[in-house]
mmCIF file of C-alpha atoms and ligand atoms in Angstrom:
data_model
loop_
_atom_site.group_PDB
_atom_site.id
_atom_site.type_symbol
_atom_site.label_atom_id
_atom_site.label_comp_id
_atom_site.label_asym_id
_atom_site.label_seq_id
_atom_site.Cartn_x
_atom_site.Cartn_y
_atom_site.Cartn_z
ATOM 1 C CA UNK B 1 -52.081 7.490 88.170
ATOM 2 C CA UNK B 2 -51.709 10.898 86.186
ATOM 3 C CA UNK B 3 -53.602 13.859 87.042
ATOM 4 C CA UNK B 4 -55.951 15.583 84.051
ATOM 5 C CA UNK B 5 -54.834 19.104 84.119
ATOM 6 C CA UNK B 6 -58.898 19.812 83.359
ATOM 7 C CA UNK B 7 -61.324 18.061 84.966
ATOM 8 C CA UNK B 8 -63.985 18.621 82.688
ATOM 9 C CA UNK B 9 -63.290 19.731 78.438
ATOM 10 C CA UNK B 10 -65.118 20.790 76.028
ATOM 11 C CA UNK B 11 -64.368 22.044 72.866
ATOM 12 C CA UNK B 12 -66.760 23.138 69.741
ATOM 13 C CA UNK B 13 -69.899 21.636 72.304
ATOM 14 C CA UNK B 14 -72.916 22.341 68.971
ATOM 15 C CA UNK B 15 -76.527 20.975 70.830
ATOM 16 C CA UNK B 16 -79.432 21.119 68.108
ATOM 17 C CA UNK B 17 -82.922 20.575 69.290
ATOM 18 C CA UNK B 18 -84.677 19.026 66.391
ATOM 19 C CA UNK B 19 -88.088 21.008 65.734
ATOM 20 C CA UNK B 20 -91.260 19.129 66.873
ATOM 21 C CA UNK B 21 -94.964 19.963 66.137
ATOM 22 C CA UNK B 22 -95.501 23.210 68.357
ATOM 23 C CA UNK B 23 -91.258 24.102 68.533
ATOM 24 C CA UNK B 24 -89.101 25.293 66.060
ATOM 25 C CA UNK B 25 -85.562 23.993 65.341
ATOM 26 C CA UNK B 26 -83.384 25.113 68.774
ATOM 27 C CA UNK B 27 -79.638 25.187 68.755
ATOM 28 C CA UNK B 28 -79.360 25.121 72.523
ATOM 29 C CA UNK B 29 -75.473 26.172 72.273
ATOM 30 C CA UNK B 30 -73.153 26.959 69.622
ATOM 31 C CA UNK B 31 -69.783 25.998 70.223
ATOM 32 C CA UNK B 32 -68.783 25.746 73.465
ATOM 33 C CA UNK B 33 -65.375 26.134 74.951
ATOM 34 C CA UNK B 34 -65.010 25.770 78.055
ATOM 35 C CA UNK B 35 -61.766 23.566 80.171
ATOM 36 C CA UNK B 36 -62.595 23.380 84.137
ATOM 37 C CA UNK B 37 -59.041 23.414 85.733
ATOM 38 C CA UNK B 38 -59.075 20.655 88.446
ATOM 39 C CA UNK B 39 -59.596 20.969 91.840
ATOM 40 C CA UNK B 40 -61.751 24.335 91.156
ATOM 41 C CA UNK B 41 -65.086 25.428 92.792
ATOM 42 C CA UNK B 42 -66.146 26.793 89.357
ATOM 43 C CA UNK B 43 -69.362 28.173 88.218
ATOM 44 C CA UNK B 44 -71.255 28.556 85.321
ATOM 45 C CA UNK B 45 -73.902 31.556 84.978
ATOM 46 C CA UNK B 46 -76.290 32.728 83.046
ATOM 47 C CA UNK B 47 -80.321 33.351 82.701
ATOM 48 C CA UNK B 48 -82.815 31.301 81.925
ATOM 49 C CA UNK B 49 -82.579 29.786 78.807
ATOM 50 C CA UNK B 50 -78.867 30.302 77.804
ATOM 51 C CA UNK B 51 -77.904 26.336 77.852
ATOM 52 C CA UNK B 52 -76.948 25.456 81.220
ATOM 53 C CA UNK B 53 -78.547 22.328 81.559
ATOM 54 C CA UNK B 54 -77.911 21.327 78.485
ATOM 55 C CA UNK B 55 -74.367 21.114 78.697
ATOM 56 C CA UNK B 56 -74.581 19.833 82.726
ATOM 57 C CA UNK B 57 -77.292 16.685 80.662
ATOM 58 C CA UNK B 58 -74.042 16.138 78.371
ATOM 59 C CA UNK B 59 -71.756 16.066 80.350
ATOM 60 C CA UNK B 60 -74.254 13.260 82.670
ATOM 61 C CA UNK B 61 -74.998 11.588 79.479
ATOM 62 C CA UNK B 62 -78.694 12.226 79.489
ATOM 63 C CA UNK B 63 -78.420 14.288 76.504
ATOM 64 C CA UNK B 64 -76.385 13.555 72.954
ATOM 65 C CA UNK B 65 -74.592 16.543 71.715
ATOM 66 C CA UNK B 66 -74.505 17.158 68.129
ATOM 67 C CA UNK B 67 -71.095 18.189 67.746
ATOM 68 C CA UNK B 68 -68.090 18.787 69.277
ATOM 69 C CA UNK B 69 -65.915 16.963 71.921
ATOM 70 C CA UNK B 70 -65.744 16.305 75.423
ATOM 71 C CA UNK B 71 -63.589 14.728 78.635
ATOM 72 C CA UNK B 72 -64.454 14.223 82.136
ATOM 73 C CA UNK B 73 -60.972 13.668 83.979
ATOM 74 C CA UNK B 74 -60.005 12.990 80.551
ATOM 75 C CA UNK B 75 -61.722 10.471 79.101
ATOM 76 C CA UNK B 76 -63.789 10.962 76.802
ATOM 77 C CA UNK B 77 -67.516 10.940 76.619
ATOM 78 C CA UNK B 78 -67.616 9.543 72.900
ATOM 79 C CA UNK B 79 -64.861 7.010 73.784
ATOM 80 C CA UNK B 80 -64.656 5.688 76.384
ATOM 81 C CA UNK B 81 -68.566 7.055 77.919
ATOM 82 C CA UNK B 82 -69.022 4.658 80.834
ATOM 83 C CA UNK B 83 -65.272 5.826 82.805
ATOM 84 C CA UNK B 84 -66.531 9.177 81.668
ATOM 85 C CA UNK B 85 -70.047 9.200 83.493
ATOM 86 C CA UNK B 86 -67.736 7.446 86.446
ATOM 87 C CA UNK B 87 -66.139 10.417 86.903
ATOM 88 C CA UNK B 88 -68.698 12.974 87.840
ATOM 89 C CA UNK B 89 -71.533 13.220 89.807
ATOM 90 C CA UNK B 90 -75.196 14.651 89.329
ATOM 91 C CA UNK B 91 -77.764 16.269 91.339
ATOM 92 C CA UNK B 92 -80.371 17.592 89.498
ATOM 93 C CA UNK B 93 -82.735 20.571 89.565
ATOM 94 C CA UNK B 94 -85.736 18.171 90.576
ATOM 95 C CA UNK B 95 -85.312 15.853 93.540
ATOM 96 C CA UNK B 96 -85.002 12.208 91.340
ATOM 97 C CA UNK B 97 -85.634 9.350 94.257
ATOM 98 C CA UNK B 98 -87.839 7.250 95.437
ATOM 99 C CA UNK B 99 -90.335 8.130 98.161
ATOM 100 C CA UNK B 100 -90.981 4.454 99.492
ATOM 101 C CA UNK B 101 -87.156 3.770 99.335
ATOM 102 C CA UNK B 102 -85.585 4.879 102.980
ATOM 103 C CA UNK B 103 -82.233 7.103 101.781
ATOM 104 C CA UNK B 104 -80.602 4.352 102.972
ATOM 105 C CA UNK B 105 -81.781 2.234 100.800
ATOM 106 C CA UNK B 106 -81.946 5.572 97.997
ATOM 107 C CA UNK B 107 -77.720 5.099 98.488
ATOM 108 C CA UNK B 108 -77.878 1.772 98.394
ATOM 109 C CA UNK B 109 -79.438 0.912 94.876
ATOM 110 C CA UNK B 110 -77.181 3.852 93.681
ATOM 111 C CA UNK B 111 -74.342 2.357 94.835
ATOM 112 C CA UNK B 112 -75.932 -0.183 93.013
ATOM 113 C CA UNK B 113 -76.144 1.094 89.841
ATOM 114 C CA UNK B 114 -72.624 2.381 89.440
ATOM 115 C CA UNK B 115 -71.096 -1.490 90.834
ATOM 116 C CA UNK B 116 -69.685 0.861 94.064
ATOM 117 C CA UNK B 117 -68.747 -3.500 96.040
ATOM 118 C CA UNK B 118 -70.193 -3.954 98.741
ATOM 119 C CA UNK B 119 -67.083 -3.495 101.025
ATOM 120 C CA UNK B 120 -66.958 0.186 99.230
ATOM 121 C CA UNK B 121 -70.032 1.550 100.036
ATOM 122 C CA UNK B 122 -70.422 5.019 102.366
ATOM 123 C CA UNK B 123 -73.791 4.655 103.208
ATOM 124 C CA UNK B 124 -73.397 5.766 106.219
ATOM 125 C CA UNK B 125 -70.822 8.644 106.166
ATOM 126 C CA UNK B 126 -72.436 9.898 104.223
ATOM 127 C CA UNK B 127 -75.853 10.533 105.297
ATOM 128 C CA UNK B 128 -73.778 11.361 108.310
ATOM 129 C CA UNK B 129 -71.935 14.221 106.237
ATOM 130 C CA UNK B 130 -75.568 15.449 105.069
ATOM 131 C CA UNK B 131 -77.323 15.795 108.161
ATOM 132 C CA UNK B 132 -79.433 12.884 107.672
ATOM 133 C CA UNK B 133 -78.201 9.786 109.950
ATOM 134 C CA UNK B 134 -81.140 9.953 112.024
ATOM 135 C CA UNK B 135 -83.697 9.442 109.266
ATOM 136 C CA UNK B 136 -81.513 6.842 107.384
ATOM 137 C CA UNK B 137 -84.016 4.766 107.480
ATOM 138 C CA UNK B 138 -87.049 7.083 107.422
ATOM 139 C CA UNK B 139 -88.962 7.228 103.911
ATOM 140 C CA UNK B 140 -87.991 8.919 101.248
ATOM 141 C CA UNK B 141 -91.829 11.264 101.161
ATOM 142 C CA UNK B 142 -91.453 11.442 105.106
ATOM 143 C CA UNK B 143 -88.274 14.225 104.403
ATOM 144 C CA UNK B 144 -88.871 18.091 103.816
ATOM 145 C CA UNK B 145 -87.485 19.381 101.083
ATOM 146 C CA UNK B 146 -84.738 20.452 102.251
ATOM 147 C CA UNK B 147 -83.736 16.529 103.931
ATOM 148 C CA UNK B 148 -84.731 15.512 100.170
ATOM 149 C CA UNK B 149 -81.843 18.063 98.356
ATOM 150 C CA UNK B 150 -79.159 16.960 101.003
ATOM 151 C CA UNK B 151 -80.035 12.949 99.774
ATOM 152 C CA UNK B 152 -79.720 14.401 96.182
ATOM 153 C CA UNK B 153 -76.484 15.064 96.605
ATOM 154 C CA UNK B 154 -75.014 12.191 99.176
ATOM 155 C CA UNK B 155 -76.767 10.448 96.615
ATOM 156 C CA UNK B 156 -74.237 11.659 93.500
ATOM 157 C CA UNK B 157 -71.699 10.745 95.931
ATOM 158 C CA UNK B 158 -72.358 7.155 96.203
ATOM 159 C CA UNK B 159 -69.401 6.249 94.120
ATOM 160 C CA UNK B 160 -66.761 8.504 94.917
ATOM 161 C CA UNK B 161 -66.422 10.429 91.827
ATOM 162 C CA UNK B 162 -63.794 13.261 91.022
ATOM 163 C CA UNK B 163 -66.789 15.960 90.332
ATOM 164 C CA UNK B 164 -69.512 17.197 91.679
ATOM 165 C CA UNK B 165 -71.780 18.803 89.707
ATOM 166 C CA UNK B 166 -74.415 20.711 91.630
ATOM 167 C CA UNK B 167 -77.090 22.448 88.775
ATOM 168 C CA UNK B 168 -79.118 25.378 90.043
ATOM 169 C CA UNK B 169 -78.617 23.804 93.967
ATOM 170 C CA UNK B 170 -79.863 26.793 95.696
ATOM 171 C CA UNK B 171 -83.288 27.216 94.435
ATOM 172 C CA UNK B 172 -86.098 27.021 96.712
ATOM 173 C CA UNK B 173 -83.401 26.324 99.531
ATOM 174 C CA UNK B 174 -83.867 28.326 102.810
ATOM 175 C CA UNK B 175 -80.830 29.886 103.481
ATOM 176 C CA UNK B 176 -79.708 27.598 106.967
ATOM 177 C CA UNK B 177 -80.056 25.242 104.233
ATOM 178 C CA UNK B 178 -78.037 26.589 101.610
ATOM 179 C CA UNK B 179 -75.421 27.711 104.371
ATOM 180 C CA UNK B 180 -74.741 23.571 105.068
ATOM 181 C CA UNK B 181 -74.922 22.547 101.720
ATOM 182 C CA UNK B 182 -71.940 24.688 100.875
ATOM 183 C CA UNK B 183 -70.376 23.721 104.203
ATOM 184 C CA UNK B 184 -70.511 20.019 102.634
ATOM 185 C CA UNK B 185 -69.608 21.557 98.891
ATOM 186 C CA UNK B 186 -66.589 23.185 100.528
ATOM 187 C CA UNK B 187 -65.700 20.148 101.969
ATOM 188 C CA UNK B 188 -65.825 17.612 99.691
ATOM 189 C CA UNK B 189 -63.645 20.378 97.742
ATOM 190 C CA UNK B 190 -60.574 20.621 100.560
ATOM 191 C CA UNK B 191 -60.420 17.484 99.612
ATOM 192 C CA UNK B 192 -59.752 16.885 96.409
ATOM 193 C CA UNK B 193 -63.028 17.230 94.227
ATOM 194 C CA UNK B 194 -64.075 19.618 91.568
ATOM 195 C CA UNK B 195 -66.733 21.656 92.272
ATOM 196 C CA UNK B 196 -69.223 22.843 89.076
ATOM 197 C CA UNK B 197 -72.233 24.606 90.041
ATOM 198 C CA UNK B 198 -74.949 25.873 87.860
ATOM 199 C CA UNK B 199 -76.998 29.531 88.969
ATOM 200 C CA UNK B 200 -78.003 32.400 87.360
ATOM 201 C CA UNK B 201 -77.284 34.030 91.024
ATOM 202 C CA UNK B 202 -73.801 36.142 90.485
ATOM 203 C CA UNK B 203 -73.968 36.190 94.186
ATOM 204 C CA UNK B 204 -73.653 32.525 94.747
ATOM 205 C CA UNK B 205 -70.976 32.097 91.928
ATOM 206 C CA UNK B 206 -68.811 34.872 93.126
ATOM 207 C CA UNK B 207 -69.652 33.945 97.059
ATOM 208 C CA UNK B 208 -67.890 30.479 96.391
ATOM 209 C CA UNK B 209 -66.677 30.299 93.205
ATOM 210 C CA UNK B 210 -62.685 30.471 92.204
ATOM 211 C CA UNK B 211 -63.623 30.284 88.519
ATOM 212 C CA UNK B 212 -66.726 31.540 86.631
ATOM 213 C CA UNK B 213 -68.138 31.470 82.427
ATOM 214 C CA UNK B 214 -70.824 33.364 81.879
ATOM 215 C CA UNK B 215 -72.817 31.904 79.326
ATOM 216 C CA UNK B 216 -75.636 33.635 76.986
ATOM 217 C CA UNK B 217 -77.769 32.023 73.702
ATOM 218 C CA UNK B 218 -75.094 28.977 74.094
ATOM 219 C CA UNK B 219 -72.067 30.575 73.859
ATOM 220 C CA UNK B 220 -69.314 31.541 76.718
ATOM 221 C CA UNK B 221 -69.274 35.168 76.642
ATOM 222 C CA UNK B 222 -66.787 35.285 79.596
ATOM 223 C CA UNK B 223 -64.601 32.415 80.977
ATOM 224 C CA UNK B 224 -62.072 34.092 84.030
ATOM 225 C CA UNK B 225 -61.340 34.120 87.614
ATOM 226 C CA UNK B 226 -63.638 36.378 90.181
ATOM 227 C CA UNK B 227 -62.084 38.402 90.616
ATOM 228 C CA UNK B 228 -60.924 39.654 87.285
ATOM 229 C CA UNK B 229 -64.307 38.544 85.823
ATOM 230 C CA UNK B 230 -66.142 41.114 88.417
ATOM 231 C CA UNK B 231 -64.034 44.299 87.938
ATOM 232 C CA UNK B 232 -64.994 43.823 83.885
ATOM 233 C CA UNK B 233 -68.776 44.251 86.071
ATOM 234 C CA UNK B 234 -68.231 47.764 87.465
ATOM 235 C CA UNK B 235 -70.830 49.284 84.605
ATOM 236 C CA UNK B 236 -72.811 51.951 85.440
ATOM 237 C CA UNK B 237 -75.239 54.326 83.718
ATOM 238 C CA UNK B 238 -76.264 58.101 84.230
ATOM 239 C CA UNK B 239 -79.502 58.747 82.700
ATOM 240 C CA UNK B 240 -79.593 62.072 81.668
ATOM 241 C CA UNK B 241 -82.914 64.355 81.082
ATOM 242 C CA UNK B 242 -81.768 66.790 78.324
ATOM 243 C CA UNK B 243 -83.220 70.521 78.334
ATOM 244 C CA UNK B 244 -84.092 69.403 75.098
ATOM 245 C CA UNK B 245 -85.724 66.405 74.217
ATOM 246 C CA UNK B 246 -83.028 64.715 71.556
ATOM 247 C CA UNK B 247 -83.999 62.713 68.066
ATOM 248 C CA UNK B 248 -80.216 60.832 69.146
ATOM 249 C CA UNK B 249 -77.669 59.526 71.510
ATOM 250 C CA UNK B 250 -74.967 62.296 71.677
ATOM 251 C CA UNK B 251 -71.084 61.295 70.860
ATOM 252 C CA UNK B 252 -69.284 62.141 73.946
ATOM 253 C CA UNK B 253 -65.909 61.708 73.701
ATOM 254 C CA UNK B 254 -64.913 58.663 75.758
ATOM 255 C CA UNK B 255 -68.509 57.305 76.843
ATOM 256 C CA UNK B 256 -70.643 54.960 74.987
ATOM 257 C CA UNK B 257 -74.470 57.053 75.032
ATOM 258 C CA UNK B 258 -77.709 55.124 74.388
ATOM 259 C CA UNK B 259 -80.844 57.082 73.234
ATOM 260 C CA UNK B 260 -84.041 56.567 76.105
ATOM 261 C CA UNK B 261 -87.936 56.519 74.767
ATOM 262 C CA UNK B 262 -87.976 59.618 76.208
ATOM 263 C CA UNK B 263 -85.295 61.842 74.602
ATOM 264 C CA UNK B 264 -83.488 61.313 77.163
ATOM 265 C CA UNK B 265 -80.047 59.519 76.359
ATOM 266 C CA UNK B 266 -77.655 56.777 78.883
ATOM 267 C CA UNK B 267 -73.910 57.067 79.215
ATOM 268 C CA UNK B 268 -72.104 54.640 80.766
ATOM 269 C CA UNK B 269 -69.526 54.399 82.485
ATOM 270 C CA UNK B 270 -66.422 52.083 84.272
ATOM 271 C CA UNK B 271 -66.250 52.718 87.764
ATOM 272 C CA UNK B 272 -62.677 51.916 88.121
ATOM 273 C CA UNK B 273 -61.883 53.729 84.964
ATOM 274 C CA UNK B 274 -64.180 57.208 85.426
ATOM 275 C CA UNK B 275 -66.594 58.797 87.436
ATOM 276 C CA UNK B 276 -69.564 60.511 87.491
ATOM 277 C CA UNK B 277 -67.621 63.685 86.890
ATOM 278 C CA UNK B 278 -66.493 62.940 84.607
ATOM 279 C CA UNK B 279 -69.244 62.163 82.554
ATOM 280 C CA UNK B 280 -70.900 65.345 82.830
ATOM 281 C CA UNK B 281 -67.774 67.370 82.343
ATOM 282 C CA UNK B 282 -67.856 65.715 79.167
ATOM 283 C CA UNK B 283 -71.637 66.062 78.827
ATOM 284 C CA UNK B 284 -70.988 69.649 79.515
ATOM 285 C CA UNK B 285 -68.219 69.360 76.323
ATOM 286 C CA UNK B 286 -70.537 68.102 74.461
ATOM 287 C CA UNK B 287 -72.407 71.596 74.808
ATOM 288 C CA UNK B 288 -75.827 69.882 76.351
ATOM 289 C CA UNK B 289 -77.892 71.243 79.271
ATOM 290 C CA UNK B 290 -79.038 69.243 81.567
ATOM 291 C CA UNK B 291 -82.522 69.268 82.719
ATOM 292 C CA UNK B 292 -82.127 65.974 85.522
ATOM 293 C CA UNK B 293 -80.199 63.120 85.810
ATOM 294 C CA UNK B 294 -79.398 60.232 87.718
ATOM 295 C CA UNK B 295 -77.621 56.675 87.858
ATOM 296 C CA UNK B 296 -78.479 53.248 88.029
ATOM 297 C CA UNK B 297 -76.373 50.183 89.196
ATOM 298 C CA UNK B 298 -76.931 47.382 85.909
ATOM 299 C CA UNK B 299 -78.512 44.124 87.121
ATOM 300 C CA UNK B 300 -77.290 41.105 85.548
ATOM 301 C CA UNK B 301 -79.633 41.079 82.576
ATOM 302 C CA UNK B 302 -77.602 43.462 81.537
ATOM 303 C CA UNK B 303 -74.646 42.162 82.225
ATOM 304 C CA UNK B 304 -74.564 39.389 80.475
ATOM 305 C CA UNK B 305 -76.136 41.604 77.069
ATOM 306 C CA UNK B 306 -73.115 43.757 77.035
ATOM 307 C CA UNK B 307 -71.068 40.582 77.789
ATOM 308 C CA UNK B 308 -72.646 38.979 75.373
ATOM 309 C CA UNK B 309 -72.387 42.085 72.836
ATOM 310 C CA UNK B 310 -68.575 42.388 73.082
ATOM 311 C CA UNK B 311 -68.007 38.858 72.849
ATOM 312 C CA UNK B 312 -69.251 39.072 69.164
ATOM 313 C CA UNK B 313 -67.673 42.200 68.886
ATOM 314 C CA UNK B 314 -70.826 44.827 67.999
HETATM 315 P P1 ADP Q 401 -80.528 26.945 81.068
HETATM 316 O O1 ADP Q 401 -80.453 25.199 81.833
HETATM 317 O O2 ADP Q 401 -79.510 27.929 81.128
HETATM 318 O O3 ADP Q 401 -81.829 27.423 81.130
HETATM 319 P P2 ADP Q 401 -81.554 24.814 78.882
HETATM 320 O O4 ADP Q 401 -79.833 24.208 78.588
HETATM 321 O O5 ADP Q 401 -82.166 24.483 80.021
HETATM 322 O O6 ADP Q 401 -80.802 26.252 79.073
HETATM 323 O O7 ADP Q 401 -82.558 26.087 77.340
HETATM 324 C C1 ADP Q 401 -81.300 26.310 76.158
HETATM 325 C C2 ADP Q 401 -82.353 26.169 75.261
HETATM 326 O O8 ADP Q 401 -82.782 25.050 75.154
HETATM 327 C C3 ADP Q 401 -83.755 27.248 75.551
HETATM 328 O O9 ADP Q 401 -84.081 27.664 74.547
HETATM 329 C C4 ADP Q 401 -84.514 25.943 76.103
HETATM 330 O O10 ADP Q 401 -85.621 26.111 75.186
HETATM 331 C C5 ADP Q 401 -83.800 24.933 74.793
HETATM 332 N N1 ADP Q 401 -84.009 23.722 75.530
HETATM 333 C C6 ADP Q 401 -83.713 23.071 76.279
HETATM 334 N N2 ADP Q 401 -84.532 21.774 76.933
HETATM 335 C C7 ADP Q 401 -84.434 21.238 75.047
HETATM 336 C C8 ADP Q 401 -85.584 20.464 74.312
HETATM 337 N N3 ADP Q 401 -85.851 19.055 75.382
HETATM 338 N N4 ADP Q 401 -86.219 20.718 73.182
HETATM 339 C C9 ADP Q 401 -85.811 21.550 72.589
HETATM 340 N N5 ADP Q 401 -85.572 23.065 73.204
HETATM 341 C C10 ADP Q 401 -84.763 22.425 74.216
#
């Protein structure tokens, strides 16, 4: 069998939610182009409201796209919706398991929905992999939150899909469980499963993913191997209080500046390219006198904004 180069490929993907009585029309995805290489652990990173869940829901067949094309494992979701859906397992953000079934029953029912023949079901194996063997016959309502979440991962894998999607997998999950979850995910990846995870934690994406796409306001603003992306995120700011408050940000050779409400200004620089020393030299060269300075690391929101502006050519 020919394996596809990309586990998932989206082209010019647009999703517009229609207006309701209480909400205006919302363009949640504004032309997403994304190619997720087969075999990767791919991070879809973005702030709340960026469009991550909308993208995942379209892949999962839970939400209809407005326009554009999407293929999963080389199968177009319009032309071969069933085949496309059979190629992914989705671990939802919310725990969706009937409290009155046991974990074993939950997996059997899910396998039945994918028409997995009895002989090919892997209920015991999946429960063991998720550390739930001794809970196989407990009611789901008796499981801890962490156990339920592991059950969701097992449920997403009942049909042995080549692509596993985890939507904000560690929100509200303790450190120990997070480690266990990642170990299993890494094991699956080692066996060839492509992993896509959404998160709004840079650290999580950084630790696990070999490639990261950043989406903001429905657009892909960066999509690069993790080390390349991190190197682009080395922006720092020097906050300067001049002797006299300023009415406009000064022009400094080689640096971006920004006026602060206090009448001071911020100078952005890249740690890989310049030093605070050079920033100070540029300020002095502009004939400005400094009363006080401090430095600031950008938070993720700053990074999203700067990458978004870069993408928009502002
Ligand atoms: P994320 O998962 O990155 O937080 P979402 O995909 O949930 O982002 O949301 C993207 C945008 O679309 C947000 O502005 C959100 O309010 C809006 N949105 C999401 N779901 C719906 C819906 N069912 N109807 C209308 N707007 C929605």
